[in-house]
């Protein structure tokens, strides 16, 4: 994204910007968001509200974690399903990006894939919590 944006800015300085930069950067941003979800979850780099949870005992914290992970699993499973459904709908209707005429359904499907990987991480976390390992 940085290289595409920098090349576009440099091109604008010489009155020849890159064609379709906005689309490319938007696609790359969507892919970055979709694929960073599983990584951020695995690295525990997301924001947690530990100030309230720390006050409870270990058993209560484990139950809260299990409930949060289960609700997140349900939410992101539905999100993945709807993303793939939307991608299929876009493919059927032949939606293409405005300038470069790239198939947008591929980006939506790849974001859905990232969400599926994230949901699989959540499945592992729920199973660990049920077994008492978390």
mmCIF file of N, CA and C in Angstrom:
data_model
loop_
_atom_site.group_PDB
_atom_site.id
_atom_site.type_symbol
_atom_site.label_atom_id
_atom_site.label_comp_id
_atom_site.label_asym_id
_atom_site.label_seq_id
_atom_site.Cartn_x
_atom_site.Cartn_y
_atom_site.Cartn_z
ATOM 1 N N UNK A 1 0.818 -1.184 0.000
ATOM 2 C CA UNK A 1 0.000 0.000 0.000
ATOM 3 C C UNK A 1 0.866 1.253 0.000
ATOM 4 N N UNK A 2 1.925 1.202 0.792
ATOM 5 C CA UNK A 2 2.807 2.363 0.880
ATOM 6 C C UNK A 2 3.483 2.624 -0.453
ATOM 7 N N UNK A 3 3.950 1.566 -1.095
ATOM 8 C CA UNK A 3 4.627 1.740 -2.383
ATOM 9 C C UNK A 3 3.682 2.279 -3.452
ATOM 10 N N UNK A 4 2.476 1.757 -3.473
ATOM 11 C CA UNK A 4 1.499 2.233 -4.460
ATOM 12 C C UNK A 4 1.173 3.701 -4.203
ATOM 13 N N UNK A 5 0.949 4.044 -2.942
ATOM 14 C CA UNK A 5 0.632 5.434 -2.600
ATOM 15 C C UNK A 5 1.805 6.363 -2.899
ATOM 16 N N UNK A 6 3.011 5.926 -2.548
ATOM 17 C CA UNK A 6 4.195 6.756 -2.803
ATOM 18 C C UNK A 6 4.404 6.946 -4.300
ATOM 19 N N UNK A 7 4.223 5.895 -5.080
ATOM 20 C CA UNK A 7 4.370 6.017 -6.532
ATOM 21 C C UNK A 7 3.315 6.958 -7.104
ATOM 22 N N UNK A 8 2.101 6.905 -6.566
ATOM 23 C CA UNK A 8 1.047 7.801 -7.030
ATOM 24 C C UNK A 8 1.370 9.249 -6.688
ATOM 25 N N UNK A 9 1.843 9.490 -5.471
ATOM 26 C CA UNK A 9 2.202 10.857 -5.073
ATOM 27 C C UNK A 9 3.349 11.371 -5.929
ATOM 28 N N UNK A 10 4.360 10.526 -6.144
ATOM 29 C CA UNK A 10 5.482 10.945 -6.991
ATOM 30 C C UNK A 10 5.017 11.205 -8.418
ATOM 31 N N UNK A 11 4.116 10.380 -8.907
ATOM 32 C CA UNK A 11 3.583 10.588 -10.252
ATOM 33 C C UNK A 11 2.788 11.873 -10.361
ATOM 34 N N UNK A 12 2.052 12.195 -9.301
ATOM 35 C CA UNK A 12 1.279 13.448 -9.314
ATOM 36 C C UNK A 12 2.203 14.668 -9.362
ATOM 37 N N UNK A 13 3.373 14.534 -8.767
ATOM 38 C CA UNK A 13 4.334 15.645 -8.811
ATOM 39 C C UNK A 13 4.785 15.921 -10.247
ATOM 40 N N UNK A 14 4.764 14.872 -11.082
ATOM 41 C CA UNK A 14 5.155 15.027 -12.475
ATOM 42 C C UNK A 14 3.951 14.963 -13.424
ATOM 43 N N UNK A 15 2.768 15.212 -12.867
ATOM 44 C CA UNK A 15 1.510 15.273 -13.631
ATOM 45 C C UNK A 15 1.151 13.951 -14.309
ATOM 46 N N UNK A 16 1.569 12.824 -13.725
ATOM 47 C CA UNK A 16 1.151 11.522 -14.267
ATOM 48 C C UNK A 16 0.924 10.529 -13.109
ATOM 49 N N UNK A 17 -0.195 10.679 -12.411
ATOM 50 C CA UNK A 17 -0.478 9.769 -11.296
ATOM 51 C C UNK A 17 -0.797 8.358 -11.785
ATOM 52 N N UNK A 18 -0.683 7.406 -10.887
ATOM 53 C CA UNK A 18 -1.020 6.022 -11.231
ATOM 54 C C UNK A 18 -2.534 5.882 -11.369
ATOM 55 N N UNK A 19 -2.939 5.171 -12.376
ATOM 56 C CA UNK A 19 -4.365 4.954 -12.611
ATOM 57 C C UNK A 19 -4.866 3.845 -11.683
ATOM 58 N N UNK A 20 -5.944 4.094 -10.965
ATOM 59 C CA UNK A 20 -6.553 3.079 -10.112
ATOM 60 C C UNK A 20 -5.934 2.941 -8.739
ATOM 61 N N UNK A 21 -5.159 3.915 -8.323
ATOM 62 C CA UNK A 21 -4.493 3.833 -7.021
ATOM 63 C C UNK A 21 -5.497 3.695 -5.889
ATOM 64 N N UNK A 22 -6.588 4.454 -5.956
ATOM 65 C CA UNK A 22 -7.577 4.410 -4.887
ATOM 66 C C UNK A 22 -8.146 3.010 -4.728
ATOM 67 N N UNK A 23 -8.432 2.350 -5.843
ATOM 68 C CA UNK A 23 -8.971 0.994 -5.791
ATOM 69 C C UNK A 23 -7.962 0.013 -5.218
ATOM 70 N N UNK A 24 -6.740 0.091 -5.691
ATOM 71 C CA UNK A 24 -5.715 -0.826 -5.199
ATOM 72 C C UNK A 24 -5.485 -0.673 -3.701
ATOM 73 N N UNK A 25 -5.406 0.557 -3.235
ATOM 74 C CA UNK A 25 -5.170 0.796 -1.815
ATOM 75 C C UNK A 25 -6.376 0.323 -0.996
ATOM 76 N N UNK A 26 -7.579 0.543 -1.498
ATOM 77 C CA UNK A 26 -8.772 0.076 -0.785
ATOM 78 C C UNK A 26 -8.796 -1.452 -0.716
ATOM 79 N N UNK A 27 -8.479 -2.132 -1.806
ATOM 80 C CA UNK A 27 -8.430 -3.591 -1.802
ATOM 81 C C UNK A 27 -7.369 -4.099 -0.832
ATOM 82 N N UNK A 28 -6.199 -3.490 -0.874
ATOM 83 C CA UNK A 28 -5.113 -3.912 0.018
ATOM 84 C C UNK A 28 -5.450 -3.634 1.484
ATOM 85 N N UNK A 29 -6.146 -2.541 1.760
ATOM 86 C CA UNK A 29 -6.555 -2.248 3.141
ATOM 87 C C UNK A 29 -7.562 -3.282 3.640
ATOM 88 N N UNK A 30 -8.495 -3.652 2.786
ATOM 89 C CA UNK A 30 -9.472 -4.678 3.172
ATOM 90 C C UNK A 30 -8.782 -6.016 3.430
ATOM 91 N N UNK A 31 -7.852 -6.377 2.573
ATOM 92 C CA UNK A 31 -7.120 -7.632 2.772
ATOM 93 C C UNK A 31 -6.275 -7.587 4.038
ATOM 94 N N UNK A 32 -5.671 -6.451 4.305
ATOM 95 C CA UNK A 32 -4.870 -6.303 5.521
ATOM 96 C C UNK A 32 -5.740 -6.484 6.760
ATOM 97 N N UNK A 33 -6.902 -5.873 6.762
ATOM 98 C CA UNK A 33 -7.812 -6.012 7.907
ATOM 99 C C UNK A 33 -8.257 -7.459 8.076
ATOM 100 N N UNK A 34 -8.621 -8.112 6.984
ATOM 101 C CA UNK A 34 -9.089 -9.497 7.061
ATOM 102 C C UNK A 34 -8.025 -10.470 7.521
ATOM 103 N N UNK A 35 -6.806 -10.290 7.033
ATOM 104 C CA UNK A 35 -5.743 -11.227 7.388
ATOM 105 C C UNK A 35 -5.050 -10.891 8.698
ATOM 106 N N UNK A 36 -5.239 -9.675 9.201
ATOM 107 C CA UNK A 36 -4.603 -9.336 10.472
ATOM 108 C C UNK A 36 -5.416 -9.807 11.670
ATOM 109 N N UNK A 37 -6.689 -10.107 11.491
ATOM 110 C CA UNK A 37 -7.514 -10.593 12.602
ATOM 111 C C UNK A 37 -6.936 -11.843 13.265
ATOM 112 N N UNK A 38 -6.651 -12.911 12.510
ATOM 113 C CA UNK A 38 -6.110 -14.104 13.174
ATOM 114 C C UNK A 38 -4.749 -13.852 13.820
ATOM 115 N N UNK A 39 -3.919 -13.084 13.159
ATOM 116 C CA UNK A 39 -2.586 -12.814 13.701
ATOM 117 C C UNK A 39 -2.678 -12.009 15.000
ATOM 118 N N UNK A 40 -3.491 -10.976 15.000
ATOM 119 C CA UNK A 40 -3.633 -10.147 16.203
ATOM 120 C C UNK A 40 -4.214 -10.961 17.360
ATOM 121 N N UNK A 41 -5.133 -11.856 17.048
ATOM 122 C CA UNK A 41 -5.706 -12.691 18.103
ATOM 123 C C UNK A 41 -4.669 -13.656 18.666
ATOM 124 N N UNK A 42 -3.914 -14.280 17.789
ATOM 125 C CA UNK A 42 -2.915 -15.252 18.246
ATOM 126 C C UNK A 42 -1.813 -14.574 19.062
ATOM 127 N N UNK A 43 -1.444 -13.374 18.689
ATOM 128 C CA UNK A 43 -0.398 -12.637 19.407
ATOM 129 C C UNK A 43 -0.928 -11.895 20.632
ATOM 130 N N UNK A 44 -2.235 -11.997 20.857
ATOM 131 C CA UNK A 44 -2.889 -11.301 21.976
ATOM 132 C C UNK A 44 -2.618 -9.805 21.934
ATOM 133 N N UNK A 45 -2.622 -9.228 20.752
ATOM 134 C CA UNK A 45 -2.334 -7.811 20.608
ATOM 135 C C UNK A 45 -3.597 -6.964 20.509
ATOM 136 N N UNK A 46 -4.751 -7.576 20.742
ATOM 137 C CA UNK A 46 -5.982 -6.809 20.717
ATOM 138 C C UNK A 46 -6.209 -6.124 22.068
ATOM 139 N N UNK A 47 -7.145 -5.238 22.097
ATOM 140 C CA UNK A 47 -7.428 -4.483 23.318
ATOM 141 C C UNK A 47 -8.308 -5.339 24.223
ATOM 142 N N UNK A 48 -7.917 -5.447 25.458
ATOM 143 C CA UNK A 48 -8.700 -6.195 26.435
ATOM 144 C C UNK A 48 -9.037 -5.281 27.611
ATOM 145 N N UNK A 49 -10.152 -5.546 28.223
ATOM 146 C CA UNK A 49 -10.574 -4.749 29.371
ATOM 147 C C UNK A 49 -10.170 -5.516 30.632
ATOM 148 N N UNK A 50 -8.885 -5.519 30.892
ATOM 149 C CA UNK A 50 -8.337 -6.275 32.015
ATOM 150 C C UNK A 50 -8.596 -5.609 33.367
ATOM 151 N N UNK A 51 -8.824 -4.324 33.368
ATOM 152 C CA UNK A 51 -8.973 -3.621 34.634
ATOM 153 C C UNK A 51 -10.168 -4.159 35.426
ATOM 154 N N UNK A 52 -11.230 -4.573 34.727
ATOM 155 C CA UNK A 52 -12.397 -5.122 35.405
ATOM 156 C C UNK A 52 -12.252 -6.610 35.666
ATOM 157 N N UNK A 53 -11.669 -7.311 34.736
ATOM 158 C CA UNK A 53 -11.561 -8.764 34.829
ATOM 159 C C UNK A 53 -10.576 -9.175 35.922
ATOM 160 N N UNK A 54 -9.547 -8.406 36.149
ATOM 161 C CA UNK A 54 -8.535 -8.745 37.163
ATOM 162 C C UNK A 54 -9.114 -8.871 38.560
ATOM 163 N N UNK A 55 -10.214 -8.214 38.824
ATOM 164 C CA UNK A 55 -10.805 -8.216 40.162
ATOM 165 C C UNK A 55 -11.459 -9.548 40.515
ATOM 166 N N UNK A 56 -11.776 -10.340 39.522
ATOM 167 C CA UNK A 56 -12.443 -11.619 39.754
ATOM 168 C C UNK A 56 -11.419 -12.731 39.968
ATOM 169 N N UNK A 57 -11.901 -13.823 40.510
ATOM 170 C CA UNK A 57 -11.045 -14.986 40.715
ATOM 171 C C UNK A 57 -10.758 -15.702 39.407
ATOM 172 N N UNK A 58 -9.857 -16.653 39.474
ATOM 173 C CA UNK A 58 -9.426 -17.388 38.272
ATOM 174 C C UNK A 58 -10.591 -18.122 37.605
ATOM 175 N N UNK A 59 -11.446 -18.736 38.400
ATOM 176 C CA UNK A 59 -12.564 -19.497 37.858
ATOM 177 C C UNK A 59 -13.555 -18.588 37.121
ATOM 178 N N UNK A 60 -13.870 -17.449 37.708
ATOM 179 C CA UNK A 60 -14.794 -16.502 37.069
ATOM 180 C C UNK A 60 -14.173 -15.935 35.793
ATOM 181 N N UNK A 61 -12.885 -15.637 35.843
ATOM 182 C CA UNK A 61 -12.204 -15.142 34.631
ATOM 183 C C UNK A 61 -12.255 -16.165 33.518
ATOM 184 N N UNK A 62 -12.098 -17.423 33.852
ATOM 185 C CA UNK A 62 -12.141 -18.482 32.849
ATOM 186 C C UNK A 62 -13.532 -18.588 32.221
ATOM 187 N N UNK A 63 -14.570 -18.471 33.049
ATOM 188 C CA UNK A 63 -15.942 -18.522 32.528
ATOM 189 C C UNK A 63 -16.215 -17.309 31.630
ATOM 190 N N UNK A 64 -15.770 -16.141 32.059
ATOM 191 C CA UNK A 64 -15.962 -14.937 31.243
ATOM 192 C C UNK A 64 -15.244 -15.084 29.908
ATOM 193 N N UNK A 65 -14.031 -15.589 29.960
ATOM 194 C CA UNK A 65 -13.256 -15.783 28.717
ATOM 195 C C UNK A 65 -13.964 -16.769 27.792
ATOM 196 N N UNK A 66 -14.494 -17.861 28.370
ATOM 197 C CA UNK A 66 -15.217 -18.849 27.570
ATOM 198 C C UNK A 66 -16.444 -18.218 26.923
ATOM 199 N N UNK A 67 -17.199 -17.450 27.675
ATOM 200 C CA UNK A 67 -18.396 -16.811 27.128
ATOM 201 C C UNK A 67 -18.051 -15.808 26.032
ATOM 202 N N UNK A 68 -17.034 -14.996 26.265
ATOM 203 C CA UNK A 68 -16.624 -14.009 25.261
ATOM 204 C C UNK A 68 -16.151 -14.711 23.991
ATOM 205 N N UNK A 69 -15.335 -15.739 24.141
ATOM 206 C CA UNK A 69 -14.848 -16.465 22.961
ATOM 207 C C UNK A 69 -15.987 -17.161 22.220
ATOM 208 N N UNK A 70 -16.947 -17.706 22.951
ATOM 209 C CA UNK A 70 -18.082 -18.378 22.306
ATOM 210 C C UNK A 70 -18.949 -17.376 21.543
ATOM 211 N N UNK A 71 -19.204 -16.221 22.141
ATOM 212 C CA UNK A 71 -19.999 -15.197 21.451
ATOM 213 C C UNK A 71 -19.244 -14.681 20.230
ATOM 214 N N UNK A 72 -17.943 -14.452 20.371
ATOM 215 C CA UNK A 72 -17.133 -14.009 19.227
ATOM 216 C C UNK A 72 -17.115 -15.064 18.132
ATOM 217 N N UNK A 73 -17.024 -16.329 18.513
ATOM 218 C CA UNK A 73 -17.050 -17.411 17.529
ATOM 219 C C UNK A 73 -18.361 -17.386 16.752
ATOM 220 N N UNK A 74 -19.470 -17.231 17.452
ATOM 221 C CA UNK A 74 -20.766 -17.177 16.771
ATOM 222 C C UNK A 74 -20.836 -15.973 15.834
ATOM 223 N N UNK A 75 -20.418 -14.820 16.325
ATOM 224 C CA UNK A 75 -20.469 -13.596 15.528
ATOM 225 C C UNK A 75 -19.596 -13.695 14.275
ATOM 226 N N UNK A 76 -18.360 -14.139 14.441
ATOM 227 C CA UNK A 76 -17.455 -14.182 13.290
ATOM 228 C C UNK A 76 -17.768 -15.342 12.352
ATOM 229 N N UNK A 77 -18.408 -16.379 12.847
ATOM 230 C CA UNK A 77 -18.871 -17.441 11.955
ATOM 231 C C UNK A 77 -19.964 -16.922 11.037
ATOM 232 N N UNK A 78 -20.896 -16.168 11.602
ATOM 233 C CA UNK A 78 -21.954 -15.564 10.786
ATOM 234 C C UNK A 78 -21.342 -14.566 9.801
ATOM 235 N N UNK A 79 -20.382 -13.778 10.276
ATOM 236 C CA UNK A 79 -19.732 -12.811 9.394
ATOM 237 C C UNK A 79 -19.041 -13.508 8.218
ATOM 238 N N UNK A 80 -18.328 -14.584 8.492
ATOM 239 C CA UNK A 80 -17.656 -15.325 7.413
ATOM 240 C C UNK A 80 -18.672 -15.871 6.419
ATOM 241 N N UNK A 81 -19.739 -16.453 6.928
ATOM 242 C CA UNK A 81 -20.790 -16.998 6.067
ATOM 243 C C UNK A 81 -21.370 -15.903 5.171
ATOM 244 N N UNK A 82 -21.674 -14.743 5.759
ATOM 245 C CA UNK A 82 -22.266 -13.654 4.998
ATOM 246 C C UNK A 82 -21.266 -13.065 3.988
ATOM 247 N N UNK A 83 -19.986 -13.026 4.333
ATOM 248 C CA UNK A 83 -18.988 -12.540 3.386
ATOM 249 C C UNK A 83 -18.903 -13.451 2.166
ATOM 250 N N UNK A 84 -18.901 -14.771 2.396
ATOM 251 C CA UNK A 84 -18.848 -15.701 1.262
ATOM 252 C C UNK A 84 -20.133 -15.628 0.443
ATOM 253 N N UNK A 85 -21.261 -15.480 1.121
ATOM 254 C CA UNK A 85 -22.531 -15.335 0.420
ATOM 255 C C UNK A 85 -22.533 -14.066 -0.437
ATOM 256 N N UNK A 86 -22.000 -12.992 0.128
ATOM 257 C CA UNK A 86 -21.907 -11.732 -0.608
ATOM 258 C C UNK A 86 -20.951 -11.859 -1.801
ATOM 259 N N UNK A 87 -19.845 -12.560 -1.602
ATOM 260 C CA UNK A 87 -18.893 -12.753 -2.700
ATOM 261 C C UNK A 87 -19.528 -13.537 -3.840
ATOM 262 N N UNK A 88 -20.301 -14.564 -3.514
ATOM 263 C CA UNK A 88 -20.983 -15.346 -4.551
ATOM 264 C C UNK A 88 -21.996 -14.474 -5.280
ATOM 265 N N UNK A 89 -22.720 -13.660 -4.528
ATOM 266 C CA UNK A 89 -23.697 -12.751 -5.127
ATOM 267 C C UNK A 89 -23.008 -11.746 -6.057
ATOM 268 N N UNK A 90 -21.865 -11.223 -5.624
ATOM 269 C CA UNK A 90 -21.127 -10.272 -6.457
ATOM 270 C C UNK A 90 -20.612 -10.937 -7.731
ATOM 271 N N UNK A 91 -20.165 -12.178 -7.593
ATOM 272 C CA UNK A 91 -19.653 -12.897 -8.765
ATOM 273 C C UNK A 91 -20.758 -13.140 -9.785
ATOM 274 N N UNK A 92 -21.914 -13.554 -9.278
ATOM 275 C CA UNK A 92 -23.044 -13.809 -10.174
ATOM 276 C C UNK A 92 -23.481 -12.552 -10.921
ATOM 277 N N UNK A 93 -23.453 -11.429 -10.221
ATOM 278 C CA UNK A 93 -23.906 -10.191 -10.859
ATOM 279 C C UNK A 93 -22.799 -9.524 -11.675
ATOM 280 N N UNK A 94 -21.570 -10.033 -11.584
ATOM 281 C CA UNK A 94 -20.476 -9.513 -12.395
ATOM 282 C C UNK A 94 -19.946 -8.167 -11.943
ATOM 283 N N UNK A 95 -19.946 -7.920 -10.631
ATOM 284 C CA UNK A 95 -19.477 -6.637 -10.106
ATOM 285 C C UNK A 95 -17.972 -6.514 -10.316
ATOM 286 N N UNK A 96 -17.578 -5.405 -10.934
ATOM 287 C CA UNK A 96 -16.170 -5.101 -11.156
ATOM 288 C C UNK A 96 -15.866 -3.736 -10.551
ATOM 289 N N UNK A 97 -14.602 -3.539 -10.200
ATOM 290 C CA UNK A 97 -14.218 -2.231 -9.669
ATOM 291 C C UNK A 97 -14.375 -1.179 -10.766
ATOM 292 N N UNK A 98 -14.553 0.055 -10.340
ATOM 293 C CA UNK A 98 -14.932 1.113 -11.281
ATOM 294 C C UNK A 98 -13.849 1.432 -12.318
ATOM 295 N N UNK A 99 -12.621 1.599 -11.884
ATOM 296 C CA UNK A 99 -11.582 2.031 -12.816
ATOM 297 C C UNK A 99 -10.807 0.879 -13.440
ATOM 298 N N UNK A 100 -10.294 -0.012 -12.606
ATOM 299 C CA UNK A 100 -9.452 -1.098 -13.106
ATOM 300 C C UNK A 100 -10.251 -2.306 -13.574
ATOM 301 N N UNK A 101 -11.531 -2.320 -13.264
ATOM 302 C CA UNK A 101 -12.424 -3.419 -13.617
ATOM 303 C C UNK A 101 -11.927 -4.766 -13.102
ATOM 304 N N UNK A 102 -11.464 -4.749 -11.860
ATOM 305 C CA UNK A 102 -11.058 -5.985 -11.193
ATOM 306 C C UNK A 102 -12.271 -6.608 -10.520
ATOM 307 N N UNK A 103 -12.326 -7.943 -10.446
ATOM 308 C CA UNK A 103 -13.467 -8.581 -9.785
ATOM 309 C C UNK A 103 -13.412 -8.366 -8.263
ATOM 310 N N UNK A 104 -14.376 -7.644 -7.736
ATOM 311 C CA UNK A 104 -14.388 -7.322 -6.317
ATOM 312 C C UNK A 104 -14.714 -8.521 -5.437
ATOM 313 N N UNK A 105 -15.388 -9.522 -6.011
ATOM 314 C CA UNK A 105 -15.760 -10.682 -5.206
ATOM 315 C C UNK A 105 -14.530 -11.413 -4.670
ATOM 316 N N UNK A 106 -13.413 -11.340 -5.391
ATOM 317 C CA UNK A 106 -12.200 -12.005 -4.906
ATOM 318 C C UNK A 106 -11.707 -11.390 -3.596
ATOM 319 N N UNK A 107 -11.765 -10.081 -3.503
ATOM 320 C CA UNK A 107 -11.340 -9.401 -2.280
ATOM 321 C C UNK A 107 -12.274 -9.767 -1.134
ATOM 322 N N UNK A 108 -13.579 -9.754 -1.393
ATOM 323 C CA UNK A 108 -14.549 -10.102 -0.355
ATOM 324 C C UNK A 108 -14.347 -11.546 0.099
ATOM 325 N N UNK A 109 -14.110 -12.444 -0.835
ATOM 326 C CA UNK A 109 -13.895 -13.854 -0.482
ATOM 327 C C UNK A 109 -12.602 -14.031 0.314
ATOM 328 N N UNK A 110 -11.563 -13.298 -0.043
ATOM 329 C CA UNK A 110 -10.305 -13.408 0.704
ATOM 330 C C UNK A 110 -10.435 -12.841 2.122
ATOM 331 N N UNK A 111 -11.185 -11.775 2.281
ATOM 332 C CA UNK A 111 -11.455 -11.260 3.628
ATOM 333 C C UNK A 111 -12.247 -12.303 4.410
ATOM 334 N N UNK A 112 -13.204 -12.939 3.748
ATOM 335 C CA UNK A 112 -13.956 -14.025 4.386
ATOM 336 C C UNK A 112 -13.053 -15.167 4.813
ATOM 337 N N UNK A 113 -12.053 -15.472 4.006
ATOM 338 C CA UNK A 113 -11.089 -16.510 4.371
ATOM 339 C C UNK A 113 -10.320 -16.128 5.632
ATOM 340 N N UNK A 114 -9.910 -14.871 5.724
ATOM 341 C CA UNK A 114 -9.236 -14.402 6.928
ATOM 342 C C UNK A 114 -10.127 -14.519 8.152
ATOM 343 N N UNK A 115 -11.413 -14.230 7.990
ATOM 344 C CA UNK A 115 -12.359 -14.341 9.102
ATOM 345 C C UNK A 115 -12.554 -15.808 9.484
ATOM 346 N N UNK A 116 -12.542 -16.719 8.505
ATOM 347 C CA UNK A 116 -12.642 -18.152 8.811
ATOM 348 C C UNK A 116 -11.443 -18.614 9.631
ATOM 349 N N UNK A 117 -10.256 -18.181 9.256
ATOM 350 C CA UNK A 117 -9.062 -18.543 10.021
ATOM 351 C C UNK A 117 -9.163 -17.995 11.448
ATOM 352 N N UNK A 118 -9.658 -16.774 11.576
ATOM 353 C CA UNK A 118 -9.870 -16.187 12.895
ATOM 354 C C UNK A 118 -10.877 -17.013 13.699
ATOM 355 N N UNK A 119 -11.964 -17.430 13.060
ATOM 356 C CA UNK A 119 -12.966 -18.254 13.742
ATOM 357 C C UNK A 119 -12.372 -19.593 14.172
ATOM 358 N N UNK A 120 -11.482 -20.152 13.369
ATOM 359 C CA UNK A 120 -10.831 -21.406 13.759
ATOM 360 C C UNK A 120 -9.942 -21.209 14.989
ATOM 361 N N UNK A 121 -9.283 -20.066 15.073
ATOM 362 C CA UNK A 121 -8.518 -19.751 16.285
ATOM 363 C C UNK A 121 -9.444 -19.667 17.493
ATOM 364 N N UNK A 122 -10.616 -19.084 17.289
ATOM 365 C CA UNK A 122 -11.586 -18.986 18.377
ATOM 366 C C UNK A 122 -12.100 -20.364 18.784
ATOM 367 N N UNK A 123 -12.277 -21.269 17.821
ATOM 368 C CA UNK A 123 -12.684 -22.641 18.142
ATOM 369 C C UNK A 123 -11.643 -23.281 19.048
ATOM 370 N N UNK A 124 -10.378 -23.119 18.711
ATOM 371 C CA UNK A 124 -9.306 -23.673 19.545
ATOM 372 C C UNK A 124 -9.340 -23.076 20.948
ATOM 373 N N UNK A 125 -9.585 -21.773 21.052
ATOM 374 C CA UNK A 125 -9.646 -21.125 22.357
ATOM 375 C C UNK A 125 -10.821 -21.626 23.178
ATOM 376 N N UNK A 126 -11.975 -21.805 22.533
ATOM 377 C CA UNK A 126 -13.153 -22.313 23.246
ATOM 378 C C UNK A 126 -12.884 -23.729 23.733
ATOM 379 N N UNK A 127 -12.284 -24.555 22.894
ATOM 380 C CA UNK A 127 -11.976 -25.937 23.302
ATOM 381 C C UNK A 127 -10.988 -25.963 24.460
ATOM 382 N N UNK A 128 -9.979 -25.097 24.413
ATOM 383 C CA UNK A 128 -9.022 -25.007 25.519
ATOM 384 C C UNK A 128 -9.722 -24.576 26.815
ATOM 385 N N UNK A 129 -10.622 -23.614 26.703
ATOM 386 C CA UNK A 129 -11.335 -23.131 27.889
ATOM 387 C C UNK A 129 -12.253 -24.199 28.451
ATOM 388 N N UNK A 130 -12.899 -24.969 27.592
ATOM 389 C CA UNK A 130 -13.781 -26.050 28.060
ATOM 390 C C UNK A 130 -12.969 -27.129 28.771
ATOM 391 N N UNK A 131 -11.791 -27.421 28.248
ATOM 392 C CA UNK A 131 -10.914 -28.418 28.904
ATOM 393 C C UNK A 131 -10.213 -27.888 30.133
ATOM 394 N N UNK A 132 -10.312 -26.581 30.356
ATOM 395 C CA UNK A 132 -9.672 -25.985 31.529
ATOM 396 C C UNK A 132 -8.227 -25.626 31.350
ATOM 397 N N UNK A 133 -7.760 -25.553 30.106
ATOM 398 C CA UNK A 133 -6.362 -25.241 29.825
ATOM 399 C C UNK A 133 -6.106 -23.743 29.746
ATOM 400 N N UNK A 134 -7.147 -22.962 29.546
ATOM 401 C CA UNK A 134 -6.945 -21.519 29.366
ATOM 402 C C UNK A 134 -7.053 -20.790 30.689
#
